[in-house]
Coordinates of C-alpha atoms (C1' of nucleotides) in Angstrom, one line a residue:
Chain A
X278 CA -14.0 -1.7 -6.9
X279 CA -14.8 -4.2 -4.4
X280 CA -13.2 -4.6 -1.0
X281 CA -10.5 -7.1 -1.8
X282 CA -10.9 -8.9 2.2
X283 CA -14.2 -9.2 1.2
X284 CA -13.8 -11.2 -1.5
X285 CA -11.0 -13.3 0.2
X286 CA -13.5 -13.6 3.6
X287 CA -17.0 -14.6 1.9
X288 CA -16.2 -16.3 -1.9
X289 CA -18.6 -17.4 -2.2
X290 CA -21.5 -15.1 -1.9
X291 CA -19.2 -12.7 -3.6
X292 CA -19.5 -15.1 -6.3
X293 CA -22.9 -15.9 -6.6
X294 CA -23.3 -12.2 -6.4
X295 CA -21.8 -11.3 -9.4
X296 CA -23.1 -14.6 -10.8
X297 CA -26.7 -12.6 -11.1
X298 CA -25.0 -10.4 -14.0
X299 CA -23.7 -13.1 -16.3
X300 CA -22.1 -16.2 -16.7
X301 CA -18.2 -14.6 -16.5
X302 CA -15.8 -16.0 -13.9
X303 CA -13.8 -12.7 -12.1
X304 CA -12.5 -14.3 -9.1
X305 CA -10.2 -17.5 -10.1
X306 CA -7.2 -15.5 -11.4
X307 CA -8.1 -12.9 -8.5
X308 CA -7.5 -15.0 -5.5
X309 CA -4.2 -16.8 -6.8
X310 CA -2.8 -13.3 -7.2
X311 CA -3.9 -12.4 -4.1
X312 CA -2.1 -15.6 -2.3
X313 CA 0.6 -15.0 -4.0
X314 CA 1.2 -11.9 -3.1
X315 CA 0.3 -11.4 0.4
X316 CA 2.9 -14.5 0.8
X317 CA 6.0 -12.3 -1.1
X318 CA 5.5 -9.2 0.8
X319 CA 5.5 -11.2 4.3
X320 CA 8.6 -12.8 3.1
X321 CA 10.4 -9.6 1.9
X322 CA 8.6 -7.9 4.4
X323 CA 11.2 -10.4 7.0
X324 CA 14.1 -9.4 4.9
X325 CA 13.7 -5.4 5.4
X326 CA 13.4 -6.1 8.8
X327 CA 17.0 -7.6 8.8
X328 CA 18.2 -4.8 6.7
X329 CA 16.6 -2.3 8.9
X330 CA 18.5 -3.5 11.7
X331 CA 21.6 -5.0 10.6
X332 CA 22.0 -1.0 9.2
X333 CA 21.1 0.4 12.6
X334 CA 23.9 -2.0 13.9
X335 CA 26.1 -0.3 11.1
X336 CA 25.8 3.4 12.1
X337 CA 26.6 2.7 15.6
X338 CA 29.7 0.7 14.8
X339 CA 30.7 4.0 12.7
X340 CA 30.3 6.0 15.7
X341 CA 32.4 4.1 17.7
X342 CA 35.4 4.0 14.9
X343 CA 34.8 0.0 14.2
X344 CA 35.2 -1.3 11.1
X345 CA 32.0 -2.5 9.0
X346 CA 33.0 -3.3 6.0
X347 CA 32.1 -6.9 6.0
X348 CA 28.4 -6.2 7.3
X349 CA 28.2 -3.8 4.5
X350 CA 28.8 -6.4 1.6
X351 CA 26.2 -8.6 3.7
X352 CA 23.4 -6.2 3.5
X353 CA 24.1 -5.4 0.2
X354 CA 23.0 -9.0 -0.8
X355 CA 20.4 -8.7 1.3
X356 CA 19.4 -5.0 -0.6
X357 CA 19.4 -7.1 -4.3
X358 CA 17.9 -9.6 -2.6
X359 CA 15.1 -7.4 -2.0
X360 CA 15.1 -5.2 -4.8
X361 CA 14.1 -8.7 -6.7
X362 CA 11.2 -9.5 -4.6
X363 CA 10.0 -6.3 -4.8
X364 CA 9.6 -5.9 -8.8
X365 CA 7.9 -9.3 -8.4
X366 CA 5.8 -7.7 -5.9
X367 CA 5.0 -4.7 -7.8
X368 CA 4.1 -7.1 -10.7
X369 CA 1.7 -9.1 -8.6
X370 CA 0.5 -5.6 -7.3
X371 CA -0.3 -4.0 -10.8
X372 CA -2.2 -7.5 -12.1
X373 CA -4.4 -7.4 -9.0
X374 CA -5.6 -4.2 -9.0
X375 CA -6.3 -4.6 -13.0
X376 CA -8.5 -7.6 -11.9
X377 CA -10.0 -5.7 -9.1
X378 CA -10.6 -2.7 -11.3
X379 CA -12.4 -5.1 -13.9
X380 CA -15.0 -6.9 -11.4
X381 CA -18.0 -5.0 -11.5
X382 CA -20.2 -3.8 -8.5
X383 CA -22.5 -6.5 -6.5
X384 CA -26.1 -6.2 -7.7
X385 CA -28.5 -4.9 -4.7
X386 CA -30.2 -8.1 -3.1
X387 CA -33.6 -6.0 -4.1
X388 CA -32.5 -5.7 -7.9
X389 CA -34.7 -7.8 -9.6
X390 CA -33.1 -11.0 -11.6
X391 CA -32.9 -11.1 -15.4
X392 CA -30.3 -11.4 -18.0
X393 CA -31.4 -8.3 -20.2
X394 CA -32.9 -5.5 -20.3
X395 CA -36.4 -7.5 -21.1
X396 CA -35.7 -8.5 -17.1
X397 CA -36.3 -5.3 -16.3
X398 CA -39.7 -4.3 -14.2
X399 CA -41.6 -0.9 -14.1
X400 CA -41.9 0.1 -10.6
X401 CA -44.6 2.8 -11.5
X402 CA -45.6 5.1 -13.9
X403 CA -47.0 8.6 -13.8
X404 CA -49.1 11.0 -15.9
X405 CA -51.4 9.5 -19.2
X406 CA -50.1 9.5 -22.6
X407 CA -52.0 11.8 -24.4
X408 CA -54.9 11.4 -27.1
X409 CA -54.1 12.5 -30.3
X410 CA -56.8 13.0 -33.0
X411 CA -54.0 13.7 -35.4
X412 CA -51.1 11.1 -36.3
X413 CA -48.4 12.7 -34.2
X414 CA -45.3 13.0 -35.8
X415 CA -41.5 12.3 -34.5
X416 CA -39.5 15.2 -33.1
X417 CA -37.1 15.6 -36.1
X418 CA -39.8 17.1 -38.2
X419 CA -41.3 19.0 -35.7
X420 CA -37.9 20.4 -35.3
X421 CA -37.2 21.1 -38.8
X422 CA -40.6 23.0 -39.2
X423 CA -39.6 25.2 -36.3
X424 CA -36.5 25.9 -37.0
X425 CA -34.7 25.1 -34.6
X426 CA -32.4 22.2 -34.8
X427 CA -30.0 21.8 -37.7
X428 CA -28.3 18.7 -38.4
X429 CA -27.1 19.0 -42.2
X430 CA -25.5 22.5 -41.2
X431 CA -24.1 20.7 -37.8
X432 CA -22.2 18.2 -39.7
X433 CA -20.6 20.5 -41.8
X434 CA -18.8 21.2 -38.4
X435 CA -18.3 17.9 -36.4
X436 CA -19.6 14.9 -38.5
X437 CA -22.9 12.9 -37.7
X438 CA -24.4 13.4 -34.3
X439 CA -23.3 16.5 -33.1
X440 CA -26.7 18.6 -32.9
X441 CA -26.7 22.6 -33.4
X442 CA -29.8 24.2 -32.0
X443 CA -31.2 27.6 -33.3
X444 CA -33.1 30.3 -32.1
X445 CA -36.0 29.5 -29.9
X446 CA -34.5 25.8 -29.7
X447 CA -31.2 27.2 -28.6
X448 CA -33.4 29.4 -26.0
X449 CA -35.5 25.9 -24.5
X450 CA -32.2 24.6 -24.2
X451 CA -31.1 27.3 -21.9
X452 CA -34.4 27.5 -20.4
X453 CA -34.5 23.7 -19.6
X454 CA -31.0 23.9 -18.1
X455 CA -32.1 26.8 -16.0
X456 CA -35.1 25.4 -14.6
X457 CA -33.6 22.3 -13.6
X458 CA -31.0 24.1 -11.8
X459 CA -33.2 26.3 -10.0
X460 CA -35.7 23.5 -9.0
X461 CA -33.0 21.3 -7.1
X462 CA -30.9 24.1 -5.9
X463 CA -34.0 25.9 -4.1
X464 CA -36.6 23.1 -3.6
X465 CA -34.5 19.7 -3.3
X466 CA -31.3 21.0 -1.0
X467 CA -28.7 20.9 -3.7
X468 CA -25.5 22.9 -4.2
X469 CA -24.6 24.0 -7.9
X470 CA -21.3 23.2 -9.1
X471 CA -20.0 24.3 -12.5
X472 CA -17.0 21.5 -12.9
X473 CA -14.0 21.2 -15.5
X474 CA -15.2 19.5 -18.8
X475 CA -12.2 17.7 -18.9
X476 CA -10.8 14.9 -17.1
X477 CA -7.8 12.8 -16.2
X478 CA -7.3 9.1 -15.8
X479 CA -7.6 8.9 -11.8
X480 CA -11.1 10.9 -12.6
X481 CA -12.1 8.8 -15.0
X482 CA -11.5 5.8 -13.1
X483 CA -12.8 6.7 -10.0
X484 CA -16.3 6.7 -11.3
X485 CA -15.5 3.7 -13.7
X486 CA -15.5 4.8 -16.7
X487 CA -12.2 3.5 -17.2
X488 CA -10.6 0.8 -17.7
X489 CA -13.3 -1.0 -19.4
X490 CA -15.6 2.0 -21.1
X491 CA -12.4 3.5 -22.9
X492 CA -13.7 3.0 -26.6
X493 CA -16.6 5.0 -25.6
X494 CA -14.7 8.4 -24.9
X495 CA -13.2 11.1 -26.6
X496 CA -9.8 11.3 -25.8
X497 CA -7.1 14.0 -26.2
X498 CA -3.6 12.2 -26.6
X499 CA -1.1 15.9 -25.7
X500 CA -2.9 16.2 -22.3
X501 CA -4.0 12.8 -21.4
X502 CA -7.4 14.1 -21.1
X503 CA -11.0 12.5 -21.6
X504 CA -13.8 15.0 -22.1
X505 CA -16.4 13.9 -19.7
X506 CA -19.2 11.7 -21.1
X507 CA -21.4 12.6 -17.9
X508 CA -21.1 15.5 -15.2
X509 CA -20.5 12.4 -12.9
X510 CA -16.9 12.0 -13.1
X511 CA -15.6 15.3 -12.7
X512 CA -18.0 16.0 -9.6
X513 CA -18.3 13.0 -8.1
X514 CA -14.5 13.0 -8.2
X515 CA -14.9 16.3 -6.7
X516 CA -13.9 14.7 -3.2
X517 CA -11.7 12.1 -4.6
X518 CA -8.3 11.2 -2.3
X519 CA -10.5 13.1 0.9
X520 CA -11.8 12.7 4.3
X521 CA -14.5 14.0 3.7
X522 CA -14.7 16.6 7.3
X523 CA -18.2 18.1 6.3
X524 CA -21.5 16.4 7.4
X525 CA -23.4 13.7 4.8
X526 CA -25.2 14.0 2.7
X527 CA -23.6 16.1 0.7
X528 CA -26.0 17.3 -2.5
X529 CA -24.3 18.2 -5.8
X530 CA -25.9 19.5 -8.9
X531 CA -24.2 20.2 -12.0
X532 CA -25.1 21.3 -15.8
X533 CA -22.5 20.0 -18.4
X534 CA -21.9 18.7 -21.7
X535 CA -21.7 15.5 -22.0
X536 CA -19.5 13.8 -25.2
X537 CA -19.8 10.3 -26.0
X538 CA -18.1 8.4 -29.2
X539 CA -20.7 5.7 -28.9
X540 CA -18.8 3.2 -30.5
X541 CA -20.8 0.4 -31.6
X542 CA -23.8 2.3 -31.7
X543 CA -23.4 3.4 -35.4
X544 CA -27.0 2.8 -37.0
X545 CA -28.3 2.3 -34.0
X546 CA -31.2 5.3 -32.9
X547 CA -28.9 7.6 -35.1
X548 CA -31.7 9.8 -36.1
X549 CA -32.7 12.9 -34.9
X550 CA -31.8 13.7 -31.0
X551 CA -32.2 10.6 -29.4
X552 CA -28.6 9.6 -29.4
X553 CA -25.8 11.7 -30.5
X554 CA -22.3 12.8 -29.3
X555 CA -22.7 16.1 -27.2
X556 CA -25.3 16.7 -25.1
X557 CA -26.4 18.6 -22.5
X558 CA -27.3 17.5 -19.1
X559 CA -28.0 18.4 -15.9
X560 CA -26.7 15.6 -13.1
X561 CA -27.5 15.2 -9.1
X562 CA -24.3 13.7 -7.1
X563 CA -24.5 12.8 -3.6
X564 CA -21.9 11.4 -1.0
X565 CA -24.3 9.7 2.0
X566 CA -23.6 7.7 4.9
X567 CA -23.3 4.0 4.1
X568 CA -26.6 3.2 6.0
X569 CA -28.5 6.0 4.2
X570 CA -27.9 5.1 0.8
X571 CA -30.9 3.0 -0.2
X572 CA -33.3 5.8 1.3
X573 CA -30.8 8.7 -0.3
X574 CA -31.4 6.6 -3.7
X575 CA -35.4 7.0 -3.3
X576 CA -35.4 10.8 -2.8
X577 CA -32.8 10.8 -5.6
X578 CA -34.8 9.4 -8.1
X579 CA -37.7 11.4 -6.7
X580 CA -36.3 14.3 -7.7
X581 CA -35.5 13.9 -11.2
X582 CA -39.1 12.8 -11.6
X583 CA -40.4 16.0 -9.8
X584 CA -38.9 17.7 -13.2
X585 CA -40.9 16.0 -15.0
X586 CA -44.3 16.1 -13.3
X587 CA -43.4 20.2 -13.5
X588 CA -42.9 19.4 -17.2
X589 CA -46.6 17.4 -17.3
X590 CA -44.3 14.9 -19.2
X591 CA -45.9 11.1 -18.6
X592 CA -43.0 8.8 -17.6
X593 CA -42.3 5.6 -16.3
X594 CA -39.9 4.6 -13.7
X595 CA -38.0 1.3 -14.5
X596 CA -35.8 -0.9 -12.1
X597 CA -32.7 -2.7 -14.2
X598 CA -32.3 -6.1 -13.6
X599 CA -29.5 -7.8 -12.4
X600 CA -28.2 -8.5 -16.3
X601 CA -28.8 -4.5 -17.4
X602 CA -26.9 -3.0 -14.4
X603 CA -24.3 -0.6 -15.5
X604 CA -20.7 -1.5 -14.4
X605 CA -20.1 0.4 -11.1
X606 CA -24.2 0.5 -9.9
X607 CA -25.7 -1.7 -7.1
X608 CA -29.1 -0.4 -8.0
X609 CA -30.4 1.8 -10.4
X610 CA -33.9 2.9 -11.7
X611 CA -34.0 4.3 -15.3
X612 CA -36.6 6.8 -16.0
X613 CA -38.3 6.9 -19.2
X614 CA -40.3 9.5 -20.8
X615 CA -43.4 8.6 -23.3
X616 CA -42.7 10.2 -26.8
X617 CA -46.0 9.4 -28.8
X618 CA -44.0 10.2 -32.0
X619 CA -41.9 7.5 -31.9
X620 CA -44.1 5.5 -30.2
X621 CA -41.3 5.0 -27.5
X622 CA -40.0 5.5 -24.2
X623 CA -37.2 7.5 -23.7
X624 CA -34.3 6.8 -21.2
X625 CA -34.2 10.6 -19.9
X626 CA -32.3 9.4 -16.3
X627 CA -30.2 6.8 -14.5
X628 CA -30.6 7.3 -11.1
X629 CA -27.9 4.8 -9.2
X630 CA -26.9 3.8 -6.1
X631 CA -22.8 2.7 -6.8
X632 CA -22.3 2.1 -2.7
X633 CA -18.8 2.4 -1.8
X634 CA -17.4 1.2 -5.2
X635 CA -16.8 4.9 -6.6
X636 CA -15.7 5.7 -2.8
X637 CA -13.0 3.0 -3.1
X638 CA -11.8 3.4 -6.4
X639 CA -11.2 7.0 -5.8
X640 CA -10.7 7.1 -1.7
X641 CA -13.7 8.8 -0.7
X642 CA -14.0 8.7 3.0
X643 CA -15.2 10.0 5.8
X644 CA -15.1 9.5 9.2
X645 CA -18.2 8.0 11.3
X646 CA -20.1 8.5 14.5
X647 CA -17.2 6.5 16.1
X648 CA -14.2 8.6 15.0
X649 CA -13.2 5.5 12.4
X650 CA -12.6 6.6 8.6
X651 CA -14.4 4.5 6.1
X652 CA -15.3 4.8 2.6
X653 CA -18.9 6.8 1.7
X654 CA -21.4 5.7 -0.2
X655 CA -22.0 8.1 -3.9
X656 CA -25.6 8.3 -6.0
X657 CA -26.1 9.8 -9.2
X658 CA -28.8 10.3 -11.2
X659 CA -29.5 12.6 -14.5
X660 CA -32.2 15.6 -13.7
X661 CA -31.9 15.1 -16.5
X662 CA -30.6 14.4 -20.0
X663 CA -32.0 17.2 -22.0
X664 CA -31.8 16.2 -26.2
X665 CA -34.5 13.1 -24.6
X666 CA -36.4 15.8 -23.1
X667 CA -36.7 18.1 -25.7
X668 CA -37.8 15.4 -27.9
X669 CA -41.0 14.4 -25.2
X670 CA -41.6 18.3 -25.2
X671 CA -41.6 18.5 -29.0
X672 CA -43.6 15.1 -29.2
X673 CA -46.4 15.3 -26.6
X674 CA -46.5 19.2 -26.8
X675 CA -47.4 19.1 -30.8
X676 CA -50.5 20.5 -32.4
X677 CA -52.4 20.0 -35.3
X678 CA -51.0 23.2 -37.2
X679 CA -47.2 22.3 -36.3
X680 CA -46.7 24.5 -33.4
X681 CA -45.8 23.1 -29.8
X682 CA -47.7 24.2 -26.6
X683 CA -44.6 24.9 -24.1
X684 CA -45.8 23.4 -20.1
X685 CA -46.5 26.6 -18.0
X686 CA -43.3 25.9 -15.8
X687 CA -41.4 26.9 -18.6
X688 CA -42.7 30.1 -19.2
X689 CA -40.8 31.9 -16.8
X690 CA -37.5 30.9 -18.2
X691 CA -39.0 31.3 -21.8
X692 CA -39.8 35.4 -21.5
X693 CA -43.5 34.2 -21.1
X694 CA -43.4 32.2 -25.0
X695 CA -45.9 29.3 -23.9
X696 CA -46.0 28.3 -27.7
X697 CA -43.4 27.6 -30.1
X698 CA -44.1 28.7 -33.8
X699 CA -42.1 28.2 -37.2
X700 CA -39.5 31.1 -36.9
X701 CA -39.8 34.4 -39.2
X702 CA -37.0 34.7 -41.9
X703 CA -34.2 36.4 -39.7
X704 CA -35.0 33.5 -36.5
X705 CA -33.8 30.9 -38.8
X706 CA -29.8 30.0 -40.6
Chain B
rG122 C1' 6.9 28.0 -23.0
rG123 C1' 11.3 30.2 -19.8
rA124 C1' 13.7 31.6 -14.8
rG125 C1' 13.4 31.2 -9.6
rG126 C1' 10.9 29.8 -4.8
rG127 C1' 7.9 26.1 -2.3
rA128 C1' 5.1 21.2 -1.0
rU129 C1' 6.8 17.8 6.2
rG130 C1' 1.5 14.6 10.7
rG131 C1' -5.8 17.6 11.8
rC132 C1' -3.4 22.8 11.5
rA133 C1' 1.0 25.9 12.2
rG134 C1' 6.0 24.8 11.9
rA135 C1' 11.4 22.7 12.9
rG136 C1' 14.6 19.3 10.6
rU137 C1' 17.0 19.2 4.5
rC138 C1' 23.5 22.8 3.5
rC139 C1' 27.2 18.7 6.8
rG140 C1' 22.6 11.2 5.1
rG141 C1' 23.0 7.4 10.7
rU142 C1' 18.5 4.2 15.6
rU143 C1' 13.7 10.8 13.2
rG144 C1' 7.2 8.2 12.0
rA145 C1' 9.7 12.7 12.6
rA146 C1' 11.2 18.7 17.7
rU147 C1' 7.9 22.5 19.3
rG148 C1' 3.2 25.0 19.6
rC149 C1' -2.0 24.7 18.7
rG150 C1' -6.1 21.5 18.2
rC151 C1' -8.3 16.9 19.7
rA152 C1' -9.2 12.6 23.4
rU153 C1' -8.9 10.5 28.3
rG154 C1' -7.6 11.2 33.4
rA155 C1' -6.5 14.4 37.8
rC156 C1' -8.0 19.0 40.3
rU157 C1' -13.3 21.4 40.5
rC158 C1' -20.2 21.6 42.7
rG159 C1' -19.4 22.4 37.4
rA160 C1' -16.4 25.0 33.9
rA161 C1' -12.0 27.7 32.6
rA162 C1' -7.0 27.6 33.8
rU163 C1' -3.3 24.0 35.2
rC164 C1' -1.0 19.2 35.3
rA165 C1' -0.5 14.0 33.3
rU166 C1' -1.1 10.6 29.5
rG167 C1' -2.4 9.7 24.7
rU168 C1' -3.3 11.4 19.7
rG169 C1' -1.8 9.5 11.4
rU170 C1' -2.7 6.1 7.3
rG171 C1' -2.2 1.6 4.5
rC172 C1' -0.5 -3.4 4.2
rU173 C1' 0.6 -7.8 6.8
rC174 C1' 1.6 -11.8 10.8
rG175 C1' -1.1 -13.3 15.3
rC176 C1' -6.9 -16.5 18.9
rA177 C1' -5.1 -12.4 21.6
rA178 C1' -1.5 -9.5 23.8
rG179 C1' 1.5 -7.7 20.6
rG180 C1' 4.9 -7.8 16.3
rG181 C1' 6.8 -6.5 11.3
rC182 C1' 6.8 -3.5 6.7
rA183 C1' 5.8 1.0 4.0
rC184 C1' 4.6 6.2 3.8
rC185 C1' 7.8 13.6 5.1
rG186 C1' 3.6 16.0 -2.8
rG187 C1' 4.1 11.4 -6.9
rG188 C1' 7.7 8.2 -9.4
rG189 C1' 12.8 6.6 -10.1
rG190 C1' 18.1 6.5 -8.6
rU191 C1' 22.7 6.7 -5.3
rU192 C1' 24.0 4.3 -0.5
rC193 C1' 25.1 -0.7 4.4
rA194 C1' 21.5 3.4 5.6
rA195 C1' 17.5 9.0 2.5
rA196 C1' 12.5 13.7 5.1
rU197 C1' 17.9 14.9 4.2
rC198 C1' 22.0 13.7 -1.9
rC199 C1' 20.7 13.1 -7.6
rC200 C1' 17.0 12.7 -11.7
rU201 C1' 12.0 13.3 -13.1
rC202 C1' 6.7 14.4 -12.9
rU203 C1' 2.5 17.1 -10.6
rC204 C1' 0.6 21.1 -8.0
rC205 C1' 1.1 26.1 -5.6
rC206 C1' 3.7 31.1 -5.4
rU207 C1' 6.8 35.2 -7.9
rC208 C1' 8.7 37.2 -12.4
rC209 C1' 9.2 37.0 -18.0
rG210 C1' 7.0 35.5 -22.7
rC211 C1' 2.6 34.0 -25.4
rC212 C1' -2.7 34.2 -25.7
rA213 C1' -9.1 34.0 -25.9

RNA sequence: GGAGGGAUGGCAGAGUCCGGUUGAAUGCGCAUGACUCGAAAUCAUGUGUGCUCGCAAGGGCACCGGGGGUUCAAAUCCCUCUCCCUCCGCCA
């Protein structure tokens, strides 16, 4: 959400602002509401003052035995009176706050322009795609060969998209979550939270998945409940409605399952593990001060690569354009892993600075050097998405014969298994 | 799911039965000042948030868990929801 004085103070470059994500016009309808409504509440505002008193004036008649009954009637009128402006002014109150909720963030003046994703520019890359002297093949039937994934079976149980991982791909899994866990919580300062799964509205549009991504979630109509399609909304909401008393930055890291109906993504990458409905994920939160966001974003996305280069996994690092910015983001890389069998890269993280647009939309504040409250500023980023990750390991860690060299990071979290190897009868369904 | 108890300012805690100038006693904490070489103690003053009007000084409105109602007037009465506590039931 943007800061509504804001708008009404510099129009203009709020406007040209958002102008650098598309042609759509947010702020006509926004500022008449506004008008409007700052001029009903100073009239009824007036009125309630009048009341206040004329009622004051009431009780002290009473005291002294006079008779108010007259007065009474008068405020009475003045009472409907009120109680008429105010459902026009809870009216004008619920429309602006939809049209708030609907703007999106203001890109970053360093996000580069572009309309699409082809706007997009690689900031760097890291690690060389390897050489194959065999044709490497995609992830799926690597998987199958192993073992370890089972779709057919897996959609006996959900429907399309809903992977179920066996045996030693059940166990990578588990490593992968582990050693991303450990890595930030002992090497990159963060704090491991394990959050609820499921969240409510306020949650869900703190972060801004709602109003506008509702399609997109699975939603569970007896509890009013949304199953979280990233760990960001339940943590970053964590500190919603708080003043926030300990010192910034504050460094969250969570595993969860992420669910996602991706609706209007049928055909699209349906495949294999690249997208799919649940999936697990291990996501960095932090709440910074306002003037440390931009530096806070750096080490942010500087972390999720470190679990790659650990992983020896080449990767590029992408900044979004104007045009491909997500809803609530100023600025956001995307990190993309090479995965030679699809002869692809692979969106594995979103690291994003959102500003204070979470903060206001869910009232996350703290209070500065100067005693005054004001809203923080919240990063995420993924560290990161694993199905994406697997399929790099898979892909770029395939031999010849069908087994997959593991990286030696793993091995610790693997009970030393450095290669992966078609499973014996009983390691399979 | 059922019965009962509770939710008040940064914290603790009065006020709620019997509605009236209560944004709310008191204590603690915090800030500033006095005293002091300095500190403690003591004393004095101040100490919420949001919206809004105003160049400013300074006004106004709203907020006692959320929402709704009764009333000239609600922290106080009524309804409802949420969360916490106790007990009963059900349950992985």
């Amino acid at each position: 959400m943007l800061d509504l004085k804001l708008i009404r103070d510099n129009t203009a470059a709020v406007e040209a602002a958002l102008k650098k994500r598309g042609p759509t016009d947010y702020l006509g309808p926004l500022r008449r509401l506004d008008e409007e409504r700052r001029r009903l509440a100073t009239a009824a505002d007036e009125l309630k003052r009048r009341r206040n008193a004329a009622s004051e004036e009431i009780g002290r008649r009473k005291k002294s035995g006079q008779d108010t009954a007259a007065s009474q009637q008068e405020v009475k009128a003045l009472g409907r009176q009120i109680a008429e402006m105010d459902g026009n002014l809870r009216q004008l109150e619920t429309d602006l706050r939809a049209a708030l909720l609907a703007i999106p963030n203001l890109p970053h003046a360093g996000v580069p322009l572009g309309a699409d994703a082809s706007g997009n520019v690689v900031a760097r890359a890291w690690g060389a795609p390897r050489e194959f002297d065999f044709a490497p093949r995609p992830h799926l039937e690597i998987a199958e060969k192993l073992g370890i994934v089972d779709f057919g079976r897996a959609g006996r149980l959900s429907g399309a998209g809903f992977p179920l991982f066996v045996g030693a791909g059940a166990r990578l899994e588990r490593a992968l979550i582990r050693f991303m866990l450990d890595l930030h919580t002992r090497e990159h300062g963060y704090l491991e939270v394990a959050p609820p799964y499921l969240c409510n509205v306020a949650a869900m549009t703190g972060t801004g998945q709602l109003p506008k991504m509702a399609e997109d979630m699975y939603y569970m109509p007896a509890d009013e409940l949304y199953l979280a399609p990233t760990a960001e909304v339940p943590v970053t909401n964590i500190y919603r409605e708080e003043i926030i008393e300990r010192e910034l930055p504050i460094r969250l890291v969570a595993y969860s399952p992420c669910f996602r109906r991706e609706a209007g993504a049928a055909g699209r990458e349906t495949r294999g593990l690249i997208r799919v409905h649940q999936f697990d994920k291990v996501e960095m939160v932090q709440f910074v001060a306002p003037d440390q966001s931009y530096a806070a974003l750096e080490s942010l996305t500087a972390n999720a690569e470190d679990v790659l280069q650990r992983l020896e996994l080449p990767y590029r690092v992408v900044a979004l354009c104007a045009g491909d910015l997500s809803f609530a983001a100023a600025k956001c890389y995307d990190i993309e892993l090479w995965a030679p069998g699809q002869n692809a890269w692979l969106e594995v993280s979103s690291c994003s600075n959102f500003e204070a647009f979470q903060a206001r939309r869910a009232n996350i504040r703290r209070r500065n050097a100067a005693g005054k409250v004001e809203f923080v500023h919240t990063l995420n980023g993924s560290g990161v998405a694993l199905p994406r990750l697997m399929v790099a390991l898979l892909e770029n860690g395939q031999q010849a014969d069908g087994t997959v060299a593991l990286p030696p990071a793993l091995a610790p979290y693997m009970d030393g298994e450095t290669v992966l190897r078609p499973g014996e009868k009983e390691q399979r369904l």
